[in-house]
Structures are given as C-alpha cells and as structure tokens.
Coordinates of C-alpha atoms in Angstrom, one line a residue:
M485 CA 22.8 16.8 4.0
R486 CA 23.8 15.0 0.8
S487 CA 26.1 12.7 2.8
D488 CA 23.1 11.4 4.8
N489 CA 22.5 9.2 1.7
A490 CA 25.7 7.3 2.7
K491 CA 25.7 7.6 6.5
S492 CA 22.2 7.9 8.0
G493 CA 19.5 5.3 8.9
M494 CA 19.5 1.6 9.5
Q495 CA 20.0 0.9 5.8
Q496 CA 23.4 2.6 5.9
A497 CA 24.7 0.8 9.0
P498 CA 27.2 -1.2 6.8
A499 CA 28.5 2.1 5.4
R500 CA 28.9 3.5 8.9
S501 CA 30.9 0.4 9.9
L502 CA 33.3 1.4 7.1
Y503 CA 33.4 5.0 8.3
R504 CA 34.4 3.6 11.7
A505 CA 37.1 1.6 10.0
L506 CA 38.5 5.0 9.0
G507 CA 38.5 6.1 12.6
L508 CA 35.7 8.6 12.3
T509 CA 33.8 9.4 15.4
E510 CA 30.0 9.9 15.9
E511 CA 30.7 13.6 16.2
E512 CA 32.5 13.7 12.8
L513 CA 29.8 11.7 11.1
A514 CA 27.2 14.1 12.4
R515 CA 28.9 17.0 10.5
P516 CA 28.9 17.7 6.7
L517 CA 31.5 15.6 4.9
V518 CA 33.8 17.8 2.9
G519 CA 36.0 16.2 0.2
I520 CA 39.5 17.7 -0.1
V521 CA 40.7 16.9 -3.6
S522 CA 44.5 16.8 -3.2
S523 CA 46.7 17.0 -6.2
Y524 CA 49.9 16.4 -4.2
N525 CA 52.6 14.3 -5.7
E526 CA 56.4 14.2 -5.7
I527 CA 57.1 14.6 -9.4
V528 CA 55.6 18.1 -10.1
P529 CA 57.3 21.1 -8.4
G530 CA 54.0 22.9 -8.3
H531 CA 52.5 20.1 -6.3
M532 CA 55.3 19.1 -3.9
N533 CA 53.9 21.5 -1.3
L534 CA 50.3 20.6 -1.6
D535 CA 50.4 18.4 1.4
K536 CA 50.8 21.5 3.6
I537 CA 48.0 23.3 1.7
V538 CA 45.7 20.3 2.2
D539 CA 46.5 20.2 6.0
A540 CA 45.6 23.8 6.3
V541 CA 42.4 23.4 4.3
K542 CA 41.5 20.5 6.7
Q543 CA 42.0 22.8 9.7
G544 CA 39.8 25.4 8.1
V545 CA 37.0 23.0 7.4
A546 CA 37.2 21.5 10.9
M547 CA 37.2 25.0 12.5
A548 CA 34.1 25.8 10.6
G549 CA 32.2 22.7 11.7
G550 CA 32.9 20.2 8.8
T551 CA 34.6 16.9 8.6
P552 CA 37.4 17.0 6.0
I553 CA 38.3 13.8 4.0
V554 CA 41.1 13.8 1.5
F555 CA 41.2 12.0 -1.9
P556 CA 43.6 12.4 -4.8
A557 CA 43.8 13.8 -8.3
I558 CA 46.6 13.2 -10.7
A559 CA 48.8 15.9 -12.3
V560 CA 51.5 15.9 -15.0
C561 CA 54.5 18.3 -15.1
D562 CA 54.5 19.7 -18.6
G563 CA 58.1 20.9 -18.3
I564 CA 59.2 17.3 -17.5
A565 CA 56.9 15.8 -20.1
M566 CA 58.1 18.3 -22.8
G567 CA 59.8 17.2 -26.0
H568 CA 59.0 13.5 -25.9
E569 CA 56.0 11.2 -26.1
G570 CA 55.1 12.1 -22.5
M571 CA 53.7 15.4 -23.7
K572 CA 50.9 13.4 -25.5
Y573 CA 49.7 12.5 -22.0
S574 CA 49.4 16.1 -20.6
L575 CA 46.2 17.6 -22.1
V576 CA 44.4 14.2 -21.9
T577 CA 44.7 14.2 -18.1
R578 CA 42.3 17.2 -17.9
D579 CA 39.4 14.8 -18.7
L580 CA 40.8 12.0 -16.5
I581 CA 40.9 14.5 -13.6
A582 CA 37.4 15.7 -14.1
D583 CA 36.0 12.2 -14.6
S584 CA 37.8 10.7 -11.5
T585 CA 36.8 13.5 -9.3
E586 CA 33.2 13.2 -10.4
C587 CA 33.4 9.4 -9.6
M588 CA 34.8 10.0 -6.1
A589 CA 32.5 12.8 -5.2
I590 CA 29.3 11.1 -6.2
A591 CA 30.2 7.6 -5.0
H592 CA 30.9 8.9 -1.5
Q593 CA 28.2 11.6 -1.5
F594 CA 30.3 14.5 -0.3
D595 CA 28.4 17.6 0.8
A596 CA 31.0 20.0 -0.5
L597 CA 34.5 20.0 -2.0
V598 CA 37.7 22.0 -1.7
M599 CA 39.9 21.6 -4.8
V600 CA 43.7 21.8 -4.2
P601 CA 45.3 22.0 -7.7
N602 CA 48.2 24.0 -9.1
C603 CA 49.4 23.1 -12.6
D604 CA 48.3 23.2 -16.2
K605 CA 45.6 20.6 -16.8
N606 CA 44.9 20.0 -13.1
V607 CA 43.2 23.4 -12.5
P608 CA 40.9 23.3 -15.5
G609 CA 40.2 19.6 -15.0
L610 CA 39.0 20.3 -11.4
L611 CA 37.0 23.3 -12.6
M612 CA 35.3 21.1 -15.1
A613 CA 34.5 18.7 -12.3
A614 CA 33.2 21.4 -10.1
A615 CA 30.8 22.7 -12.8
R616 CA 29.7 19.2 -13.5
L617 CA 29.0 18.2 -9.9
N618 CA 27.5 21.6 -8.9
I619 CA 27.9 21.1 -5.1
P620 CA 29.5 23.9 -2.9
T621 CA 33.2 24.1 -4.0
V622 CA 36.1 26.4 -3.5
F623 CA 39.6 26.4 -5.0
V624 CA 42.9 27.0 -3.4
S625 CA 46.0 26.4 -5.4
G626 CA 49.6 25.7 -4.3
G627 CA 50.8 29.1 -5.6
P628 CA 53.5 30.3 -8.0
M629 CA 57.2 29.7 -7.8
L630 CA 59.5 32.6 -7.0
A631 CA 61.6 33.8 -10.0
G632 CA 65.2 32.6 -10.3
H633 CA 68.2 34.9 -10.5
V634 CA 71.0 34.5 -13.1
K635 CA 73.7 37.2 -13.4
G636 CA 71.6 39.7 -11.5
E637 CA 68.4 39.2 -13.6
K638 CA 65.2 37.5 -12.8
R639 CA 64.7 34.3 -14.8
S640 CA 62.2 31.5 -15.2
L641 CA 61.6 28.2 -17.0
S642 CA 61.2 29.9 -20.4
S643 CA 64.7 31.3 -20.0
M644 CA 66.0 27.7 -19.4
F645 CA 64.4 26.4 -22.7
E646 CA 65.8 29.4 -24.6
A647 CA 69.3 28.8 -23.1
V648 CA 69.3 25.4 -24.8
G649 CA 68.5 27.1 -28.1
S650 CA 71.3 29.6 -27.5
Y651 CA 73.7 26.7 -26.8
A652 CA 72.7 25.1 -30.1
A653 CA 73.4 28.5 -31.8
G654 CA 76.9 28.6 -30.2
T655 CA 76.1 31.8 -28.2
M656 CA 76.1 30.1 -24.8
T657 CA 78.5 27.7 -23.2
E658 CA 77.7 24.5 -21.5
E659 CA 78.7 26.0 -18.2
E660 CA 76.3 28.9 -18.7
V661 CA 73.5 26.6 -19.5
R662 CA 74.3 24.7 -16.3
E663 CA 74.0 27.9 -14.3
F664 CA 70.6 28.5 -15.7
E665 CA 69.7 24.9 -14.9
C666 CA 70.6 25.3 -11.3
K667 CA 69.0 28.7 -10.7
V668 CA 65.9 29.4 -12.8
C669 CA 63.5 27.2 -10.7
P670 CA 64.5 28.0 -7.1
T671 CA 61.4 27.0 -5.1
C672 CA 58.3 24.8 -5.2
G673 CA 55.3 26.2 -7.0
S674 CA 53.9 26.7 -10.5
C675 CA 56.5 28.2 -12.8
S676 CA 57.0 31.9 -12.1
G677 CA 55.7 33.6 -15.3
M678 CA 52.2 34.0 -16.7
Y679 CA 52.3 30.5 -18.1
T680 CA 49.3 28.2 -18.3
A681 CA 49.2 27.1 -14.6
N682 CA 49.3 30.6 -13.3
S683 CA 46.9 31.8 -16.0
M684 CA 44.3 29.3 -14.9
N685 CA 44.8 30.0 -11.2
C686 CA 44.4 33.7 -11.8
L687 CA 41.3 33.1 -14.0
T688 CA 39.9 31.0 -11.1
E689 CA 40.0 34.1 -9.0
V690 CA 38.3 36.1 -11.8
L691 CA 35.6 33.4 -12.3
G692 CA 34.8 33.7 -8.6
M693 CA 35.9 30.2 -7.7
G694 CA 38.9 31.1 -5.6
L695 CA 39.6 33.6 -2.8
K696 CA 41.7 36.8 -3.2
G697 CA 45.3 36.0 -3.8
N698 CA 44.7 32.4 -5.0
G699 CA 46.5 33.2 -8.3
T700 CA 49.4 35.2 -7.1
I701 CA 50.5 34.6 -3.5
P702 CA 53.8 32.7 -3.9
A703 CA 53.9 29.1 -2.9
V704 CA 56.6 29.6 -0.2
Y705 CA 54.8 32.4 1.6
S706 CA 53.1 31.6 4.9
E707 CA 50.2 33.7 3.6
R708 CA 49.4 30.8 1.3
I709 CA 48.8 28.6 4.3
T710 CA 46.5 31.2 5.8
L711 CA 44.6 31.4 2.5
A712 CA 44.1 27.6 2.6
K713 CA 42.6 27.8 6.0
H714 CA 40.2 30.5 4.9
A715 CA 39.3 28.4 1.9
G716 CA 38.2 25.6 4.2
M717 CA 36.1 28.0 6.2
A718 CA 34.7 29.6 3.0
V719 CA 33.3 26.3 1.7
M720 CA 31.4 25.7 4.9
E721 CA 29.7 29.1 4.4
M722 CA 28.9 28.2 0.8
L723 CA 27.3 25.0 2.1
K724 CA 25.3 26.9 4.7
N725 CA 24.1 29.4 2.0
N726 CA 23.8 26.8 -0.8
I727 CA 26.1 28.6 -3.1
C728 CA 27.1 26.2 -5.9
P729 CA 29.6 26.5 -8.9
R730 CA 26.9 27.1 -11.5
D731 CA 25.6 30.0 -9.4
I732 CA 29.1 31.4 -9.9
M733 CA 30.3 30.2 -13.3
T734 CA 27.7 31.9 -15.4
E735 CA 27.9 33.3 -18.9
A736 CA 28.7 36.7 -17.4
A737 CA 31.5 35.2 -15.3
F738 CA 33.1 33.6 -18.3
R739 CA 33.0 36.9 -20.2
N740 CA 34.7 38.5 -17.2
A741 CA 37.3 35.7 -17.4
L742 CA 37.9 36.3 -21.1
T743 CA 38.2 40.1 -20.5
M744 CA 40.8 39.5 -17.8
D745 CA 42.6 37.0 -20.0
M746 CA 43.1 39.8 -22.4
A747 CA 44.2 42.3 -19.8
L748 CA 46.7 39.9 -18.1
G749 CA 48.1 38.4 -21.3
C750 CA 47.4 34.8 -20.3
S751 CA 48.6 31.7 -22.0
T752 CA 46.9 30.7 -25.2
N753 CA 45.9 27.4 -23.5
S754 CA 43.2 29.4 -21.7
M755 CA 41.4 29.4 -25.1
L756 CA 41.2 25.6 -24.8
H757 CA 40.3 25.5 -21.1
L758 CA 37.7 28.2 -20.7
P759 CA 35.4 26.8 -23.4
A760 CA 35.7 23.3 -21.9
I761 CA 34.9 24.5 -18.4
A762 CA 32.0 26.6 -19.7
H763 CA 30.7 23.6 -21.5
E764 CA 30.5 21.6 -18.2
A765 CA 28.7 24.6 -16.7
G766 CA 26.1 24.6 -19.5
V767 CA 27.5 27.8 -21.1
E768 CA 28.7 27.7 -24.7
I769 CA 31.7 30.0 -25.6
N770 CA 32.4 30.7 -29.2
V771 CA 36.2 31.5 -29.6
D772 CA 35.2 34.4 -31.9
I773 CA 34.0 36.4 -29.0
A774 CA 37.7 36.6 -27.9
N775 CA 38.3 39.1 -30.7
E776 CA 35.2 41.1 -29.8
I777 CA 36.4 41.3 -26.2
S778 CA 40.0 41.9 -27.2
A779 CA 39.0 44.9 -29.3
R780 CA 37.8 46.8 -26.3
T781 CA 40.1 45.4 -23.6
P782 CA 43.6 47.0 -23.0
N783 CA 46.5 44.7 -22.2
L784 CA 47.9 45.9 -18.8
C785 CA 50.4 43.2 -17.9
H786 CA 53.6 41.9 -19.5
L787 CA 54.6 39.1 -17.2
A788 CA 57.3 36.6 -18.4
P789 CA 57.7 35.4 -21.1
A790 CA 56.2 38.6 -22.6
G791 CA 58.1 40.9 -20.3
P792 CA 60.5 41.2 -17.3
T793 CA 57.9 40.9 -14.4
Y794 CA 56.9 37.8 -12.6
M795 CA 54.0 36.5 -10.5
E796 CA 55.6 37.7 -7.2
D797 CA 55.7 41.2 -8.7
L798 CA 52.0 41.0 -9.7
N799 CA 51.2 39.9 -6.1
E800 CA 53.1 42.8 -4.6
A801 CA 51.4 45.2 -7.0
G802 CA 48.0 44.2 -5.7
G803 CA 47.2 40.9 -7.5
I804 CA 44.3 40.0 -9.7
Y805 CA 41.8 42.1 -7.8
A806 CA 43.9 45.2 -8.5
V807 CA 44.0 44.4 -12.2
M808 CA 40.2 43.8 -12.2
N809 CA 39.7 47.1 -10.4
E810 CA 41.7 48.9 -13.1
I811 CA 39.7 47.2 -15.9
A812 CA 36.4 47.9 -14.1
K813 CA 37.1 51.7 -14.6
L814 CA 36.2 51.1 -18.3
G815 CA 33.0 49.3 -17.4
L816 CA 34.2 46.1 -18.9
L817 CA 33.4 43.7 -16.1
D818 CA 30.0 42.4 -14.8
L819 CA 30.4 43.4 -11.1
D820 CA 27.2 41.6 -10.0
C821 CA 28.5 38.1 -10.5
M822 CA 28.4 35.9 -7.3
T823 CA 31.7 34.4 -5.9
V824 CA 32.8 31.9 -3.3
T825 CA 33.0 34.6 -0.7
G826 CA 29.3 35.0 -0.8
K827 CA 29.8 38.5 -2.1
T828 CA 29.8 39.9 -5.7
V829 CA 32.8 40.7 -7.8
G830 CA 32.2 44.4 -7.2
E831 CA 32.2 43.9 -3.5
N832 CA 35.3 41.8 -3.6
I833 CA 37.5 44.2 -5.6
K834 CA 36.3 47.4 -4.0
G835 CA 39.4 49.3 -2.6
C836 CA 41.9 46.9 -4.2
V837 CA 44.4 49.5 -5.5
N838 CA 47.2 49.2 -8.1
R839 CA 50.4 49.6 -6.0
N840 CA 52.8 49.5 -8.9
P841 CA 51.8 50.9 -12.3
A842 CA 55.1 49.5 -13.7
V843 CA 53.7 46.0 -13.2
I844 CA 50.0 46.7 -13.7
R845 CA 49.7 49.5 -16.2
T846 CA 46.8 51.9 -15.9
V847 CA 44.0 51.9 -18.4
E848 CA 45.3 55.3 -19.5
N849 CA 48.8 53.8 -20.3
P850 CA 48.3 50.2 -21.5
Y851 CA 50.8 48.1 -23.4
S852 CA 48.3 48.0 -26.1
H853 CA 44.7 49.1 -26.5
T854 CA 43.7 45.6 -27.5
G855 CA 44.0 42.4 -25.5
G856 CA 46.7 39.8 -25.1
I857 CA 45.2 37.0 -27.3
A858 CA 44.0 37.1 -30.9
V859 CA 42.0 34.5 -32.8
L860 CA 42.9 34.3 -36.5
R861 CA 41.0 32.8 -39.5
G862 CA 41.8 32.3 -43.1
N863 CA 42.2 29.5 -45.7
L864 CA 44.9 27.9 -43.5
A865 CA 42.6 27.9 -40.4
P866 CA 38.9 28.1 -41.5
D867 CA 37.7 27.3 -38.0
S868 CA 40.3 29.5 -36.2
C869 CA 43.7 29.5 -34.6
V870 CA 45.1 31.4 -31.6
V871 CA 48.2 33.6 -30.9
K872 CA 49.4 35.3 -27.7
R873 CA 49.6 38.8 -29.3
S874 CA 51.1 40.4 -26.2
A875 CA 54.2 38.2 -26.6
V876 CA 54.8 39.0 -30.3
V877 CA 57.3 41.6 -31.2
P878 CA 55.8 44.5 -33.3
E879 CA 57.7 43.6 -36.5
M880 CA 56.1 40.1 -36.5
L881 CA 52.5 41.3 -36.2
E882 CA 52.4 41.2 -40.0
H883 CA 54.6 38.6 -41.7
E884 CA 54.9 36.8 -45.0
G885 CA 57.3 34.0 -45.7
P886 CA 57.9 30.6 -47.2
A887 CA 56.5 27.5 -45.4
R888 CA 58.9 25.0 -43.9
V889 CA 56.7 22.0 -43.4
F890 CA 57.1 19.2 -40.7
D891 CA 54.8 16.4 -39.8
C892 CA 56.0 16.1 -36.2
E893 CA 57.7 18.3 -33.6
E894 CA 60.9 16.3 -33.5
D895 CA 61.7 16.9 -37.2
A896 CA 61.1 20.6 -36.7
I897 CA 63.4 20.8 -33.7
A898 CA 66.2 19.0 -35.6
A899 CA 65.9 21.5 -38.5
I900 CA 65.9 24.6 -36.2
K901 CA 68.8 23.4 -34.2
G902 CA 70.6 22.3 -37.4
G903 CA 70.5 25.8 -38.7
K904 CA 68.1 24.9 -41.6
I905 CA 65.6 27.6 -40.6
V906 CA 66.5 31.1 -41.6
A907 CA 65.0 34.6 -41.0
G908 CA 61.7 35.1 -42.8
D909 CA 60.7 31.4 -42.7
V910 CA 57.3 30.2 -41.4
V911 CA 57.7 26.8 -39.6
V912 CA 54.6 24.7 -40.0
I913 CA 54.2 21.7 -37.6
R914 CA 51.2 19.5 -38.2
Y915 CA 49.7 16.2 -37.1
E916 CA 50.1 17.3 -33.6
G917 CA 46.5 18.3 -32.8
P918 CA 44.1 16.7 -30.4
K919 CA 43.5 13.7 -32.8
G920 CA 46.7 13.9 -34.8
G921 CA 49.1 13.9 -31.9
P922 CA 47.1 12.5 -30.3
G923 CA 47.0 14.7 -27.3
M924 CA 47.9 18.1 -28.8
R925 CA 51.5 18.4 -27.6
E926 CA 52.9 21.8 -26.5
M927 CA 55.6 23.2 -28.7
L928 CA 57.8 25.0 -26.2
N929 CA 61.0 23.2 -27.4
P930 CA 60.7 24.5 -31.0
T931 CA 59.6 28.0 -30.0
S932 CA 62.4 28.3 -27.4
A933 CA 64.9 27.0 -30.0
I934 CA 63.8 29.7 -32.4
A935 CA 64.1 32.4 -29.7
G936 CA 67.4 31.0 -28.4
M937 CA 68.9 31.1 -31.9
G938 CA 68.0 34.7 -32.3
L939 CA 65.2 34.2 -34.8
G940 CA 62.3 35.3 -32.5
S941 CA 61.8 38.5 -34.4
S942 CA 62.0 37.0 -37.9
V943 CA 60.5 33.5 -37.9
A944 CA 56.9 32.5 -37.3
L945 CA 55.7 29.0 -36.1
I946 CA 52.2 27.6 -37.0
T947 CA 50.8 24.4 -35.6
D948 CA 47.7 22.4 -35.0
G949 CA 49.3 21.6 -31.7
R950 CA 49.5 24.1 -28.9
F951 CA 52.0 26.1 -26.9
S952 CA 53.2 26.4 -23.4
G953 CA 52.4 29.7 -21.7
A954 CA 56.2 30.0 -21.7
S955 CA 56.3 30.3 -25.5
R956 CA 56.8 33.7 -27.0
G957 CA 57.0 35.2 -30.5
A958 CA 54.8 34.7 -33.5
S959 CA 53.7 31.3 -32.2
I960 CA 50.3 30.5 -33.7
G961 CA 48.6 27.3 -32.5
H962 CA 45.2 25.4 -32.2
V963 CA 44.9 25.5 -36.1
S964 CA 41.4 24.1 -36.7
P965 CA 40.5 21.9 -38.4
E966 CA 43.7 20.0 -37.6
A967 CA 45.6 18.0 -40.3
A968 CA 44.4 14.7 -39.0
A969 CA 40.8 15.8 -39.3
G970 CA 41.3 16.9 -42.9
G971 CA 42.2 20.5 -42.2
P972 CA 43.9 22.7 -44.9
I973 CA 47.1 22.8 -42.8
G974 CA 47.6 19.3 -44.1
L975 CA 47.7 20.6 -47.7
V976 CA 50.6 23.1 -47.1
E977 CA 53.7 22.3 -49.2
E978 CA 57.3 23.3 -48.7
G979 CA 57.8 26.9 -50.0
D980 CA 54.1 28.0 -50.1
I981 CA 53.9 31.6 -49.0
I982 CA 52.1 32.1 -45.7
S983 CA 50.6 35.5 -44.9
I984 CA 50.0 36.3 -41.3
N985 CA 48.3 39.6 -40.2
I986 CA 47.6 39.4 -36.4
N987 CA 46.3 43.0 -36.4
A988 CA 43.7 42.0 -39.0
N989 CA 43.1 38.5 -37.4
T990 CA 43.9 36.7 -40.7
I991 CA 46.1 33.8 -41.7
N992 CA 46.3 32.5 -45.3
M993 CA 48.5 30.5 -47.6
K994 CA 48.9 32.2 -51.0
V995 CA 47.6 29.2 -52.9
S996 CA 44.6 29.3 -55.2
D997 CA 41.4 27.5 -54.4
E998 CA 41.8 25.5 -57.6
E999 CA 45.3 24.3 -56.5
L1000 CA 44.1 23.5 -53.0
A1001 CA 41.3 21.4 -54.5
R1002 CA 43.8 19.6 -56.7
R1003 CA 46.0 18.8 -53.7
R1004 CA 43.0 17.6 -51.6
A1005 CA 41.9 15.2 -54.3
N1006 CA 45.3 13.4 -54.1
W1007 CA 45.7 13.6 -50.3
T1008 CA 44.8 11.3 -47.4
P1009 CA 45.4 12.5 -43.8
K1010 CA 48.1 10.6 -41.9
T1011 CA 47.4 8.6 -38.8
K1012 CA 49.7 7.4 -36.1
E1013 CA 49.5 4.0 -34.5
V1014 CA 48.5 4.4 -30.8
S1015 CA 47.2 2.2 -28.1
G1016 CA 45.7 2.4 -24.6
Y1017 CA 44.2 5.6 -23.4
L1018 CA 45.4 7.6 -26.4
K1019 CA 43.5 5.4 -28.7
R1020 CA 40.3 6.0 -26.8
Y1021 CA 41.0 9.7 -26.5
R1022 CA 41.6 10.2 -30.2
R1023 CA 38.3 8.6 -31.0
L1024 CA 36.3 10.9 -28.7
V1025 CA 38.2 14.2 -28.7
T1026 CA 36.9 17.3 -30.7
S1027 CA 38.8 20.0 -32.3
A1028 CA 40.8 22.8 -30.5
D1029 CA 38.3 25.5 -31.4
K1030 CA 35.7 23.6 -29.3
G1031 CA 38.1 23.3 -26.4
A1032 CA 39.3 19.8 -27.3
I1033 CA 36.4 18.5 -25.2
L1034 CA 35.3 14.8 -25.5
E1035 CA 32.2 14.1 -27.4
D1036 CA 29.2 13.3 -25.4

C-alpha cells in the first residue's frame, strides 16, 4: 500500500506515534488509508450539508475495509461573491483547491481519495487534483438545491438576480423582490438550474468519475446519503482493482463530456474547466472541437435559465444516464470508456430510460439539432469566445448594433440600471479577463439587469470576463486574447458596429484593419493595482481559450 511509506517499518515509528495521537488503532493502521476531501463550510449553501455526506462516505469506506480520514478543501459561493471585488477570488480558488489537495494527499501518502465537492470551482479544482495525483478516486457531490416557488411557478437564483433588474426598471415592487428573496433558494444544495456547479457535477458523471445520480439527486433526498455510502465502497473496489483517474479521464472521455455538455446545455464555464482538467490528465483540448462536436449533437435539455425545468425534474426524468442513453442512439458516445464503477460507460447506461420526454427531449425531437454551446471567432476575438447558444432567443442569434464600451463591470451595471442602454446596443465589458480582472469575474449582475429590464431579446453583452451558468441571452464571454493581454477587444470604441452571427460562429467589429492598426499604435493596455494572491495569479494565468490554467 502507498500508505506503508508513512506507517510501516521501524523507520516510521515516529509517524505511527502521531497516528496514535489521532486515536487510530492497530487494526485501522493495517488497512488502506482513504482521504476524504471535505468541502464542508458554513458560508456556501451547496456545502452546508457536506458534513452529512462525509459521514456517509466514511461509513462506506469503513464497511468496505478502509480507514477513512477527513481533510478540508475551500469553496467560494459565487452568488455571495457576485458584483463586488470578492468575485475576483472565485476562479482563482480552482488552482488553490487542486494544489492544496495535492499537498495533503502526497504529504500523507493516502492510498485512495473520495472527493466531496459541490460548487463552481470546487468540483473542477478537485477533478484537476484527481488527474494530477492519479490514485484511485471517486467523486460524490452534495447535490442540487430544490427549486423555489413564487406565485405558483418554479424559480431559482437567476430569477432573483433578474428581479433586481425588474425593480430597477420599475416593473417590480420592493415587496415583490422580497418575496423572491425569501423563496427562490429554499434548501441547501447547489443552485437548482443548469448553472456551473450542476453542470460540472453532471459532467463528472459523464467523465466516469462519479456514480449514477451524482449530478442530479437533490441535496435533501436521503438517496444522496445512500449514494455517498456507495461512493465510499466504490473507491475500495477501485483500489483493489487499481483503477485510477487517468484510466478513466482519457481523451475519449473528454469528448464524451463535451458531447453531453452540448446535449445538456451546460454553463459556458465548462469551456474553462474541461480543458484545465484535461491538461492535468495529460490530454489537450482545443476549444475549436466544441463546434465540431456541437454540429452533430442535438440539444435535448432546457433547464433553468434556458427553460422552465430544474435539476429535480432532470433527476425524475432519469438523470444524466438517461440523457446519455438518448445521445448514444446516434452513436455519439464512446461506450467503452472505463468508469469508477469498474464498468464501461455502455454497461452503466444500459437500460436507463427517458421517463419524461418533456424534460429530456428525444433525439428525434430536439430543441435544436446543434449543441448548447458555440465558440465564435473574428477580429474581435481572434483566439475565440464562447456563448451558451441554448439560452439565446432566436432573434438574437444574429445581431448587429453599436458598441457601448465599459472598462469594468460596475460602470456597465450603472449604465444598464440607469436606463442608458437601449434596444439594439452591444454592451462591451473589458479588462475583466483572467489577467485583467484579475480573476475573470462572472457577469451575472449585468446580464440579469439586461433581462430584468426587458432587454434580453434586443441587447447583447460581450466580455473578456465570464458568465455564471445562471446568465441567459446573447451573453458572449471568454473573449481571447483579453484586453489586458493586448486583445482587440481593448481597441473597441464607443459606437463601433459589432456584428454577431452565432449560427455562423463569427463575431466582428466593422472596423477596417487599417483603422485597428492606427488605434493599436496609440494604445497601451490598462493594468490594475493588485496585491497578495491576485498579483501572483495574474503573473501566472493563461488566457481563457486555454482554460485559464496557470503556466508551468
């Protein structure tokens, strides 16, 4: 066992004395040591129940003959961090989580790991760590929140942000906003739509790193506790059979994940996280293959914010395996990929039926014949940008309008809520990328303000920052190169005509090459004064099209 390096032989007697200080018995030390990476905290609603999940995992590991030992991972609540400087510290935690988990796992020579994450950067950060460490590892998340109910309709966090925009537009009263505030987030769990947290938990199932139901069983269901016990048992089987993350997270598995990303209509943040996870697994993903995969993958799900269904509905309809079985009818998945169950994808999804074609559309009746995400290129984004096509209304798939240019999120929000943005405009928010932010803030506040003020079908937003999975509309992010790195988005001037064609995967400003060259000759990218971790992060981080990974 790997842990013998830390606990066996006369040389390790001092270490054993410290294990005894922990209260471990001879019997426990004779067994494999399994690290349980707990993301529990009391500030993130998706993590407040993880102590119960961790306890269940420990029982599963112990029942299967292992010794479970818990250590922590941090997590930021994007909703609470949204709209102020705290959001600069969200994406950056992904690498802190991966690095700290690597440190703990190697320093203490664990034989296997069970990752217990739930929210946005926490899931990909631990997937990165799993790929890097390559010891038997299984994932079990805390599960999604149930949808809220306001005036007889299901609602979620995106409804809350849009309610604030409606209040600014004078179409909603303070009392009505208060009702949303008290009802849209009714339970613990990751927010109830197909936002980033749930996107990544669902894709963890697709990658083969989580058991069936990991992405969709609601946080408050007892079935989630059962799942956690089975996860603890599963990692012991993986250890016995020496099944490791890089046996599972292969190039074919990542292509499966991108395919299901398109079918499910996941958050655009998946286009940051999948390349970063793949990089740690020794697999390189070029974002351009997203369009290749999208061209042949139908979009079968419209969960909030794209539509009126929620994670609990997807779970009742058969969950991720049912969607995979539907997509497999078209021969679009590699069914031979290994998973944490010790079985292949094909063996896992066999017999998993679609129980509600209104929630999971059939391949014969998709929302669209192309996938939920599109990658665009043009003179505004030579290295690419990303949009959640499935959340864009048809009339905005092609749009031209004058640029309204802002060098930070706050200025854009003030203009939107101040009524200075009108139908047809293209809001451009720059210097919010990985280096420029730094930290690549999510733009849920401005996108929600646009939707709440009734401009969602007539105004586009373009940024070198990123979006929450709760954003909807013609919200185009990850513009690369970013302004701070000398990207053309930094050359856009007020009133320039921006042409967006999502169907053709293009984005351009109607400015001549000669004029752009003139502007560039007289332009120096802006920089912001930062200190501490953000200063280090800005120096090391790469562009969004590379997954915003840190340079080696």
